[in-house]
mmCIF file of C-alpha atoms in Angstrom:
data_model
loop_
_atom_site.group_PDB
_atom_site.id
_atom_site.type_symbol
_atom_site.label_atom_id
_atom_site.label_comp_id
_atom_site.label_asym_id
_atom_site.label_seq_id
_atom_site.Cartn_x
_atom_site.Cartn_y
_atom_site.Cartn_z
ATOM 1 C CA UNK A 1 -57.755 110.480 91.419
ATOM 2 C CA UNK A 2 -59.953 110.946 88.902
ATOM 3 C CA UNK A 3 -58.785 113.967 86.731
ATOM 4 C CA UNK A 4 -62.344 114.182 84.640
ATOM 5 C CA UNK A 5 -66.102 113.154 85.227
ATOM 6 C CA UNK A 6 -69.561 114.189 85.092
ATOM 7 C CA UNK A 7 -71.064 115.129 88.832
ATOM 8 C CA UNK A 8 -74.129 114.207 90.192
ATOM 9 C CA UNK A 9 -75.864 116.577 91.978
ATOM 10 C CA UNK A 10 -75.854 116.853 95.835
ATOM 11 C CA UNK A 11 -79.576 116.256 95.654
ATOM 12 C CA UNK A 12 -82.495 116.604 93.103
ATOM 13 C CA UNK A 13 -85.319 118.601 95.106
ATOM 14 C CA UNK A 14 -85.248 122.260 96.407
ATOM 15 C CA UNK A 15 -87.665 123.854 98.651
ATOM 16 C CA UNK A 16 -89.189 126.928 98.076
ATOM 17 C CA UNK A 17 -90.627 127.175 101.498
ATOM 18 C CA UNK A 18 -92.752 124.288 101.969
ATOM 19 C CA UNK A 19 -93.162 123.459 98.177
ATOM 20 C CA UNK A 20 -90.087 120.884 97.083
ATOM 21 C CA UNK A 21 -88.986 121.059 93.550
ATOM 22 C CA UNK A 22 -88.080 118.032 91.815
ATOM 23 C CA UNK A 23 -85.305 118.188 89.032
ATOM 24 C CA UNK A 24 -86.621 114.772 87.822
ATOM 25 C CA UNK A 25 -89.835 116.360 87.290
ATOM 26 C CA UNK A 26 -89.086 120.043 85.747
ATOM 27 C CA UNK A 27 -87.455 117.541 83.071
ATOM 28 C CA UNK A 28 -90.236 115.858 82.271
ATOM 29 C CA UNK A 29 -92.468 119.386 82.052
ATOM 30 C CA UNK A 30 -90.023 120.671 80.040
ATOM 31 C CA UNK A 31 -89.954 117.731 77.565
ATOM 32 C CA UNK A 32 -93.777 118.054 77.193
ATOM 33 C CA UNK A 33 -93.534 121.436 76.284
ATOM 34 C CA UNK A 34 -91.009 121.057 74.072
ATOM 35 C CA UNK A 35 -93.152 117.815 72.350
ATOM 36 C CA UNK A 36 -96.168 120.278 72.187
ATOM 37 C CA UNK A 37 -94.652 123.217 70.606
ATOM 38 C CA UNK A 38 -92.350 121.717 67.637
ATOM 39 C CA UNK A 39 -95.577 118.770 67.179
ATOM 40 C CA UNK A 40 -97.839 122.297 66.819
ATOM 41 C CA UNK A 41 -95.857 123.647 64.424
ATOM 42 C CA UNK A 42 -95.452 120.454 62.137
ATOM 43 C CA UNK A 43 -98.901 120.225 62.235
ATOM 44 C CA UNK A 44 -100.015 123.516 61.334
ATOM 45 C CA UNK A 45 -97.419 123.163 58.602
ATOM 46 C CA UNK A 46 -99.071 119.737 57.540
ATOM 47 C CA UNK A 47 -102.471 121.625 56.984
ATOM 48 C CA UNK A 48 -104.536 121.812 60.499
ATOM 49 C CA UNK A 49 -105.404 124.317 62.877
ATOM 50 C CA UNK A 50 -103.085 125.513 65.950
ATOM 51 C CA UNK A 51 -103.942 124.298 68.916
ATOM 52 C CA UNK A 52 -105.176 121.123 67.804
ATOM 53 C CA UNK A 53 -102.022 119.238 69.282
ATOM 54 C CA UNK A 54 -102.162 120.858 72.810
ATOM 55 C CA UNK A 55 -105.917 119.891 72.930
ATOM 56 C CA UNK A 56 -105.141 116.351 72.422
ATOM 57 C CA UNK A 57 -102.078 116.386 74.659
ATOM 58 C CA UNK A 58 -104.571 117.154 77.302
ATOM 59 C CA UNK A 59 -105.594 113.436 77.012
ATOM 60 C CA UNK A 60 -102.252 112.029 76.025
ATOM 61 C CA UNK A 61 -99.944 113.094 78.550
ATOM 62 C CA UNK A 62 -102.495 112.331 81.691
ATOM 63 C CA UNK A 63 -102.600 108.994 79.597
ATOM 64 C CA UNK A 64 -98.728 108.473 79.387
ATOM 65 C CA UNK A 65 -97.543 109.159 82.668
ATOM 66 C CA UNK A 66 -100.232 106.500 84.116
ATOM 67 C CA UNK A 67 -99.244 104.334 81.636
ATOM 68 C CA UNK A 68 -95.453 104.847 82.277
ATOM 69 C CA UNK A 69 -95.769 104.265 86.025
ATOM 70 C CA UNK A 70 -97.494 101.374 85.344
ATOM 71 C CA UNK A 71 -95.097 99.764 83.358
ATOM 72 C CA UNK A 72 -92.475 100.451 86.143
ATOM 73 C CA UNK A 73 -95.193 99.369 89.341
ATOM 74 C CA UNK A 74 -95.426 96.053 87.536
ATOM 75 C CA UNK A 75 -92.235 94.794 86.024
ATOM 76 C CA UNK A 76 -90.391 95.899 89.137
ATOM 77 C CA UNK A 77 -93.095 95.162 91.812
ATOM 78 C CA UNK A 78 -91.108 93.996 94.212
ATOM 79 C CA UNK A 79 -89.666 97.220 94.778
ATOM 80 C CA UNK A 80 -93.216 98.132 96.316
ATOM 81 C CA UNK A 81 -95.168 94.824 97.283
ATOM 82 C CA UNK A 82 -92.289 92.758 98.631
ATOM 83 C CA UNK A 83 -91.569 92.300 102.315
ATOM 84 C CA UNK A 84 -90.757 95.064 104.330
ATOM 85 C CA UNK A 85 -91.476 97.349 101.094
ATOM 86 C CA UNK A 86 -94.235 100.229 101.088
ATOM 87 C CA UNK A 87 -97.128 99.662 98.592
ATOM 88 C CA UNK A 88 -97.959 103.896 99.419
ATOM 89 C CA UNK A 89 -94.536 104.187 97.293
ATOM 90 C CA UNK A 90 -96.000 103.291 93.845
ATOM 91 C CA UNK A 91 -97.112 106.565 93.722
ATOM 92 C CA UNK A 92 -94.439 108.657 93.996
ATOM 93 C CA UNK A 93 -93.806 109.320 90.983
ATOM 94 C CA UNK A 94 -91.624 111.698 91.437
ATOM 95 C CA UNK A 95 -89.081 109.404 92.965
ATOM 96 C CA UNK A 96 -88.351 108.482 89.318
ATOM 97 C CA UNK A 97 -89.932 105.695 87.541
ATOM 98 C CA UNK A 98 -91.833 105.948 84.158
ATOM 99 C CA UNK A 99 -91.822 103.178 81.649
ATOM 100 C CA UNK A 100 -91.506 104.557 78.285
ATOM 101 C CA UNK A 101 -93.063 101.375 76.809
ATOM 102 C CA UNK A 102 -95.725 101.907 79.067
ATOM 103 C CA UNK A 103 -96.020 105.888 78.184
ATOM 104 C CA UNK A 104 -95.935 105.594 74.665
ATOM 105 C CA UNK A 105 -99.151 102.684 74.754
ATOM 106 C CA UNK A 106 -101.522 104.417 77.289
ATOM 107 C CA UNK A 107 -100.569 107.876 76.038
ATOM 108 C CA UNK A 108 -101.703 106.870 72.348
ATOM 109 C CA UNK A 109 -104.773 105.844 73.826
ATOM 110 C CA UNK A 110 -105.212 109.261 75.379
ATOM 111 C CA UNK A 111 -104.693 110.618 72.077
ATOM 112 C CA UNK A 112 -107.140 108.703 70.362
ATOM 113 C CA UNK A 113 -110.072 109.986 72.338
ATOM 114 C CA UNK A 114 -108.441 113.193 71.716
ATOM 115 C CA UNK A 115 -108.346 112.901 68.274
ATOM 116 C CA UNK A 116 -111.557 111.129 67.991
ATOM 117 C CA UNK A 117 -112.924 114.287 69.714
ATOM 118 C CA UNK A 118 -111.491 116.776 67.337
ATOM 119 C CA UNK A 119 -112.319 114.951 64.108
ATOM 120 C CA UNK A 120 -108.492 113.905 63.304
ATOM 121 C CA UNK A 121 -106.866 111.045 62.071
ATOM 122 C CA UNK A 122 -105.099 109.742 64.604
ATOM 123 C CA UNK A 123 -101.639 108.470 62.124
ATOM 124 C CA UNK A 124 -101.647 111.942 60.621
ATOM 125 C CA UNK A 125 -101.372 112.963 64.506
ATOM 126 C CA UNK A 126 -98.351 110.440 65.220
ATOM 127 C CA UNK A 127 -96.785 111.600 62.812
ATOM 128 C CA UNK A 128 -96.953 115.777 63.533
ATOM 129 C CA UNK A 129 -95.500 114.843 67.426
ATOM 130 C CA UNK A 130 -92.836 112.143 66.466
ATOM 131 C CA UNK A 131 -89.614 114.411 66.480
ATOM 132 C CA UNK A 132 -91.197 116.007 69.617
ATOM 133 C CA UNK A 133 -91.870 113.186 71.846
ATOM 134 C CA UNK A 134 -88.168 112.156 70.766
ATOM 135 C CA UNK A 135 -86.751 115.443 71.971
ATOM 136 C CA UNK A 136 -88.958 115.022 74.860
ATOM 137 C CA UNK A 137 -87.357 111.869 76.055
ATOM 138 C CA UNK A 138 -84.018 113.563 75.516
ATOM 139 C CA UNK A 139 -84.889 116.171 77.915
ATOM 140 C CA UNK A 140 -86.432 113.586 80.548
ATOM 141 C CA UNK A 141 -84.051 111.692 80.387
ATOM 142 C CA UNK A 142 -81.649 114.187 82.346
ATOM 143 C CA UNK A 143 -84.761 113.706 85.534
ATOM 144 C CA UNK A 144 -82.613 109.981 86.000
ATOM 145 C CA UNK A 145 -79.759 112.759 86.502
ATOM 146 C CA UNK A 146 -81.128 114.296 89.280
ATOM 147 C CA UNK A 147 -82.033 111.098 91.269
ATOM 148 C CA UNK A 148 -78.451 109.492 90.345
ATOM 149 C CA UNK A 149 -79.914 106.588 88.784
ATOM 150 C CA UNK A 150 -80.095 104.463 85.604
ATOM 151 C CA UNK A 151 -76.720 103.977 85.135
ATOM 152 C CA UNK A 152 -74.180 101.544 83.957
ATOM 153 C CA UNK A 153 -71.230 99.693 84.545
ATOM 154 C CA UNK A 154 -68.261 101.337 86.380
ATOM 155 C CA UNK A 155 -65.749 102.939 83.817
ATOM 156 C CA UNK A 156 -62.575 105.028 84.158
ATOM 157 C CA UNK A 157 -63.804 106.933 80.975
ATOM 158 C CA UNK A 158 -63.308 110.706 81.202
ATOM 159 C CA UNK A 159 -67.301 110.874 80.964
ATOM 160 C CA UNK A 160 -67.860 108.867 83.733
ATOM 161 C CA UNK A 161 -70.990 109.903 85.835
ATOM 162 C CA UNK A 162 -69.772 110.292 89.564
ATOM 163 C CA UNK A 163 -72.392 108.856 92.097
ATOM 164 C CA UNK A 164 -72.137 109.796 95.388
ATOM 165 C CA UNK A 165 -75.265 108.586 96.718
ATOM 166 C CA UNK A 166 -75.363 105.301 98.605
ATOM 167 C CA UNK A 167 -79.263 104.868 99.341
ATOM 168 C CA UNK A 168 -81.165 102.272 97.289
ATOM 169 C CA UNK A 169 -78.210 99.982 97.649
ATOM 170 C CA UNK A 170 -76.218 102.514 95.613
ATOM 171 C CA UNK A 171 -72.286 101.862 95.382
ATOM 172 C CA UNK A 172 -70.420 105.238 95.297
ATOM 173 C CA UNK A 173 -68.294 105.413 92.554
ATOM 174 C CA UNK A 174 -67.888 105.925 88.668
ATOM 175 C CA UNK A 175 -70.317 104.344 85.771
ATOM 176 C CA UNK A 176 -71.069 105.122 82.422
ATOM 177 C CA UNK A 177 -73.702 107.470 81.975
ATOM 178 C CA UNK A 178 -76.427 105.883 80.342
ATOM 179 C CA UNK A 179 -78.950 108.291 81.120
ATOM 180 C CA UNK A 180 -76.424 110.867 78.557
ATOM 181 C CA UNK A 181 -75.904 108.011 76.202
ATOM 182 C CA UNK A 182 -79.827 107.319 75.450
ATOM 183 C CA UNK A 183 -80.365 111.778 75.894
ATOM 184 C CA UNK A 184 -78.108 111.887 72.851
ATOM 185 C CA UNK A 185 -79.274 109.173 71.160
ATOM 186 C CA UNK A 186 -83.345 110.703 71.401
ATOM 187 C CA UNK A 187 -81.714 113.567 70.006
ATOM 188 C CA UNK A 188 -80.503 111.621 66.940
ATOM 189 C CA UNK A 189 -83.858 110.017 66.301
ATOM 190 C CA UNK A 190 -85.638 113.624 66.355
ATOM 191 C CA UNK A 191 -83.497 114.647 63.959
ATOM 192 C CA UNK A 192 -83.460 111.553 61.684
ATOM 193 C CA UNK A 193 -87.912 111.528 61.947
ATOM 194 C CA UNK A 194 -87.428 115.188 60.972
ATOM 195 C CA UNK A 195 -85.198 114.005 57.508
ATOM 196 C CA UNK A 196 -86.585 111.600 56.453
ATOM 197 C CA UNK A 197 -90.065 113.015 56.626
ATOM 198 C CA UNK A 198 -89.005 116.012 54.391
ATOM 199 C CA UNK A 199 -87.185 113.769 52.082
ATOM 200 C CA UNK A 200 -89.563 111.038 51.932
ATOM 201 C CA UNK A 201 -92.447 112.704 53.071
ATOM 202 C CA UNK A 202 -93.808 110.038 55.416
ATOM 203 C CA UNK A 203 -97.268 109.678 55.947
ATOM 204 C CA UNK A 204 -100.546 107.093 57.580
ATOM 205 C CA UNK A 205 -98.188 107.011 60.533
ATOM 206 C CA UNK A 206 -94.919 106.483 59.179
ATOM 207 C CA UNK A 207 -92.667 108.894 60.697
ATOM 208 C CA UNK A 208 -94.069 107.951 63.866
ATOM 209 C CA UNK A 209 -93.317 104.428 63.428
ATOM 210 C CA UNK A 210 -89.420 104.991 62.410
ATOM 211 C CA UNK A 211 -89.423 106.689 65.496
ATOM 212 C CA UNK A 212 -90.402 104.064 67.311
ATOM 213 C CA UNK A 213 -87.717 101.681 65.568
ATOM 214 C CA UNK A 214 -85.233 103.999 65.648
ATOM 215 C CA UNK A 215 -85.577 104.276 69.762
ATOM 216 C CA UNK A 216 -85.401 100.556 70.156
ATOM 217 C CA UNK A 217 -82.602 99.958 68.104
ATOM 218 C CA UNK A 218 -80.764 102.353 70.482
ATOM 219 C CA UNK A 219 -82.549 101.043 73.863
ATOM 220 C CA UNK A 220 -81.359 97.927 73.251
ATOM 221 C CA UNK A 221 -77.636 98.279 73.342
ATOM 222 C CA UNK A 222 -78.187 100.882 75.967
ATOM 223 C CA UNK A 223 -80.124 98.913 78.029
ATOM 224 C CA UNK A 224 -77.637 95.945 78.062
ATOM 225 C CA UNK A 225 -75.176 98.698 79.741
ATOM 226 C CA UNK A 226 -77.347 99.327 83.108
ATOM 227 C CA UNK A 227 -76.301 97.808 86.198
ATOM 228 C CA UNK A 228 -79.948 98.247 88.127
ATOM 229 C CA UNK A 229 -82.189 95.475 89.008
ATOM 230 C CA UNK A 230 -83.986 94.503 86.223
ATOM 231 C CA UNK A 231 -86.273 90.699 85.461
ATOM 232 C CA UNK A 232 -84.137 88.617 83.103
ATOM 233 C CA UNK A 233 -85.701 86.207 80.304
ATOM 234 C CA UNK A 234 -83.814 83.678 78.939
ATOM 235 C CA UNK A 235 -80.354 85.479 80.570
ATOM 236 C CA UNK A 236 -81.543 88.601 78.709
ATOM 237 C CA UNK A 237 -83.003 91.894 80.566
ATOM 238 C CA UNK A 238 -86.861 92.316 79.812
ATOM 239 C CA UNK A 239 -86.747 95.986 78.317
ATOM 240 C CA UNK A 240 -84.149 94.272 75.627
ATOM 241 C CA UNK A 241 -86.907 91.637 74.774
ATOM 242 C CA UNK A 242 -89.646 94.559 74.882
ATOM 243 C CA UNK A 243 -87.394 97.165 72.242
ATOM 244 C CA UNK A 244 -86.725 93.501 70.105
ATOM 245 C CA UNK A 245 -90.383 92.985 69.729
ATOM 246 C CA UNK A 246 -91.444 96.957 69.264
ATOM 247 C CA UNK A 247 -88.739 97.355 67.051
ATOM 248 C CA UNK A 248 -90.148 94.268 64.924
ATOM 249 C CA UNK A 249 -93.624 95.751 64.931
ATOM 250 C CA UNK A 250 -92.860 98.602 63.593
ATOM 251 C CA UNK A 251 -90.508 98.081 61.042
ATOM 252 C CA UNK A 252 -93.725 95.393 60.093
ATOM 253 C CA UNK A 253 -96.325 98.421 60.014
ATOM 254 C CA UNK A 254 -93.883 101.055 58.312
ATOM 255 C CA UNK A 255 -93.480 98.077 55.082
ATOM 256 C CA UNK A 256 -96.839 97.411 55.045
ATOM 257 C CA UNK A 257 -98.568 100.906 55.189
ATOM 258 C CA UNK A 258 -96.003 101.655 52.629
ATOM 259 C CA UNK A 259 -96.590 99.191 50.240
ATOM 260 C CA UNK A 260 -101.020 100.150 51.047
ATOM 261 C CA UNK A 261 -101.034 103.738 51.630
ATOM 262 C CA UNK A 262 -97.702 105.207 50.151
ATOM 263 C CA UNK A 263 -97.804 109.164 49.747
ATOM 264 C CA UNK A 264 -99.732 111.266 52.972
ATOM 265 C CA UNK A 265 -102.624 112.511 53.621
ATOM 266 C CA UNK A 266 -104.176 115.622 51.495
ATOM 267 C CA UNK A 267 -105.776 116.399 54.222
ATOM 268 C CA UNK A 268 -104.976 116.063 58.347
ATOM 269 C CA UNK A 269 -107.703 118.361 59.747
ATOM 270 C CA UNK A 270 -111.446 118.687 58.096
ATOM 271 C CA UNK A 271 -112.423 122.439 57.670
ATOM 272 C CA UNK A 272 -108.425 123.521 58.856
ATOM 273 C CA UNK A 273 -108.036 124.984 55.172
ATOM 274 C CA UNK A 274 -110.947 127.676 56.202
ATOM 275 C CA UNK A 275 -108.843 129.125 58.979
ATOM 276 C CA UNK A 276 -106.813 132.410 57.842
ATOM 277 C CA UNK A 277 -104.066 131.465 60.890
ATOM 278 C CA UNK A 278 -103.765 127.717 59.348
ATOM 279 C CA UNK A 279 -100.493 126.740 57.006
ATOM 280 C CA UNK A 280 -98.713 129.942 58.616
ATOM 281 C CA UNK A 281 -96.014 127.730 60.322
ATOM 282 C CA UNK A 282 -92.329 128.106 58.311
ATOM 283 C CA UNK A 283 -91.194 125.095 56.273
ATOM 284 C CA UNK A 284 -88.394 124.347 58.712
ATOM 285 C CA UNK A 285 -90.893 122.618 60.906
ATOM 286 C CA UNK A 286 -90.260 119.503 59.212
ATOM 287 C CA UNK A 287 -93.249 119.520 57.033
ATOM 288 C CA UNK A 288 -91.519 117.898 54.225
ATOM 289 C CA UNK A 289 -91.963 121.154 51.856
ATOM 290 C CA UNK A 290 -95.683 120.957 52.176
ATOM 291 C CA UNK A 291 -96.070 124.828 52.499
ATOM 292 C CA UNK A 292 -93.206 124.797 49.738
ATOM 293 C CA UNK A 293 -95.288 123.394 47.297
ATOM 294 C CA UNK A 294 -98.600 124.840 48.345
ATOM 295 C CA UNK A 295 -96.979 128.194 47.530
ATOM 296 C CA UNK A 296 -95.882 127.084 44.198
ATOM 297 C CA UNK A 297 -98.855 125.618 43.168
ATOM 298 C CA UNK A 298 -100.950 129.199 43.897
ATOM 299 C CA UNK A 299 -98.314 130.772 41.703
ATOM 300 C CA UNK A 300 -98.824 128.720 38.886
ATOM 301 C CA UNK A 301 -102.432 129.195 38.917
ATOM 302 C CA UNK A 302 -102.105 132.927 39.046
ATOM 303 C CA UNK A 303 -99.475 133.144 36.162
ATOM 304 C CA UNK A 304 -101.826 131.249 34.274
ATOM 305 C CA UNK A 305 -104.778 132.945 35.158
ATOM 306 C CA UNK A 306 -102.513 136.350 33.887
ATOM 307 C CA UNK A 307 -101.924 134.449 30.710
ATOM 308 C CA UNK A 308 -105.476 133.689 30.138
ATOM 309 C CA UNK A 309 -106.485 137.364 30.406
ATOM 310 C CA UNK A 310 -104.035 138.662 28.591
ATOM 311 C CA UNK A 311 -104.434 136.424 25.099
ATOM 312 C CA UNK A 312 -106.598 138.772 23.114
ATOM 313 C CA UNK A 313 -110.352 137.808 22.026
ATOM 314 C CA UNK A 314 -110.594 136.295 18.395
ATOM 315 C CA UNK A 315 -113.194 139.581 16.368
ATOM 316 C CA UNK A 316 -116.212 137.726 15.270
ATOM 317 C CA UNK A 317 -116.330 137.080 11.500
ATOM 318 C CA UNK A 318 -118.967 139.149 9.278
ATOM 319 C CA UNK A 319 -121.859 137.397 8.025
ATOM 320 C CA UNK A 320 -123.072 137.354 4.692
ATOM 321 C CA UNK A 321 -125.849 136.251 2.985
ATOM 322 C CA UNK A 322 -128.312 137.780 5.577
ATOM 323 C CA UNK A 323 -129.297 140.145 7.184
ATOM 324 C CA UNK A 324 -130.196 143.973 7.124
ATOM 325 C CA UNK A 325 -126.199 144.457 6.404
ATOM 326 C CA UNK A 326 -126.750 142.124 3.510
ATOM 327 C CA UNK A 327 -129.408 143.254 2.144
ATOM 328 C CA UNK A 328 -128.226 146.907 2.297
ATOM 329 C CA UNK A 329 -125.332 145.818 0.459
ATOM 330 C CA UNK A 330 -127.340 143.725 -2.490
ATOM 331 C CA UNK A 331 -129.497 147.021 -2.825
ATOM 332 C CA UNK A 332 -125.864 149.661 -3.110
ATOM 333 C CA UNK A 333 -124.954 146.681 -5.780
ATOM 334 C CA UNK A 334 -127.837 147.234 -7.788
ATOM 335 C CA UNK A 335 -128.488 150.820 -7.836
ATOM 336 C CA UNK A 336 -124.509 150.995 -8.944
ATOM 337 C CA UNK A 337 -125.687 148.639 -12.009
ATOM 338 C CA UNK A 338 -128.511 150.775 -12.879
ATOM 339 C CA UNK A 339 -126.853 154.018 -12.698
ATOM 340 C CA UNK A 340 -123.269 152.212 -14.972
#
């Protein structure tokens, strides 16, 4: 008997009335908001207007969950094209099933004709919704919960993750919950982006990219933990090769931009710095002390403007040697001769 573990749930959809709804997709709602708000914040913190990040997200997230089911529909097609399998299924996305590789390429693609559309760099926008999208994953990762899936190998560990479900070819019985171990470890890399962007103050896409490499390094080990069917290269799961090679790529770009474009950018929105509701965002939003030293720099142009003012005027010297004053004076000097 089993004196501690984590429970699944008895199932991951309620109806209210005819409308089901999905815990496996409330998570991943919630982790868009959650990427929207804090990547809103660090931007208007950065210098650009609010609402800039939601109206790109409009074309990202559309963008990322196509891309994310895509990943899935092809590196595990034969869960939908084989034999005996339904090809109507690769649409349900709400059966669980999002590639984050997948998300993360098509979704930056949405948000380059978002960006493109709004005038903005598109690194400076990386950047601003790093930490969020890392939170984000943390929060949808909890969906793989719901559906009691994703997990690894069986464990007597007092955090084992009960499953009780046997469809899919599901086992009932006690695994390690990898879905908690990779929630925990998004968590970490939203708070290490957040760091090192203050202390560094990352910029042309930097902080997105340690994000990146920070996420594989943890997908990899994770990853090597799941039990679920997966397409092996070379004895090795495919989602380990994929977080080797992402990993690889951006350690490459954040040494490189480094090394060309250290520093950030001045400027991440044209004509943000006319807006009275821009740069109102507090300094906790992980802007690296931006607003910090924006402030400081307006005081020491006032204190010195204060300074200027108050040193006093030099008096003008008097002029000699011409003049009516002169003259006057060379006309007193001679009528004092005359009259000695």
């Amino acid at each position: 008997m089993e004196l501690a573990y984590i429970p699944s749930p008895s199932r991951g959809v309620l109806y209210l009335g005819p409308i089901p709804l999905r815990g496996y997709a409330f998570c991943i709602i919630i982790g868009v908001f959650v990427a929207v708000w804090l990547g809103n914040k660090r931007w208007i913190a950065r210098g650009g207007r609010p609402g800039t990040v939601a109206d790109i997200a409009v074309w990202a997230v559309p963008f990322g969950l196509v891309g994310g089911r895509l990943y899935h529909v092809i590196t595990d097609y034969e869960l939908y094209f084989s034999p005996g399998r339904d090809w109507v299924d690769a649409f349900k996305v709400w059966e669980g099933g999002l590639g984050i590789w997948g998300a993360i390429a098509l979704g930056a693609l949405g948000a380059w004709i978002g960006a493109r559309r709004r005038g903005v760099a598109m690194p400076a926008y990386a950047d601003a919704v790093a930490p969020g999208i890392a939170f984000a994953q943390a929060i949808g990762r909890w969906g793989n919960w719901f559906n009691q899936e994703l997990y690894g190998h069986e464990t007597h560990l007092p955090w084992a993750l009960h499953i009780t479900s046997s469809e899919g070819g599901r086992v009932p019985g006690y695994y390690h919950p990898t879905f908690l171990y990779e929630s925990l470890w998004c968590v970490g890399v939203g708070f290490l982006v957040i760091w090192a962007d203050r202390r560094f103050k990352l910029g042309h896409g930097r902080a997105f990219a340690l994000y990146v490499a920070a996420y594989c390094t943890g997908r990899a080990w994770i990853e090597y933990m799941r039990v679920d069917d997966a397409h092996h290269i070379l004895g090795v799961r495919l989602n380990v090769w994929t977080a080797v090679v992402v990993f690889l790529l951006a350690v490459t770009y954040l040494v490189l931009s480094a090394r060309r474009r250290p520093g950030r950018e001045a400027v991440v929105e044209p004509g943000a710095s006319d807006d009275p509701d821009a740069g109102e965002a507090e300094a906790d939003a992980g802007d690296g002390g931006t607003k910090a030293e924006a402030e400081n720099t307006k005081a020491d142009v006032t204190e010195a403007e204060k300074a200027e003012k108050a040193e006093p005027e030099p008096e003008p010297e008097p002029e000699t040697g011409s003049g009516p004053d002169a003259k006057a004076g060379i006309k007193d000097t001679a009528d004092s001769g005359k009259k000695g």
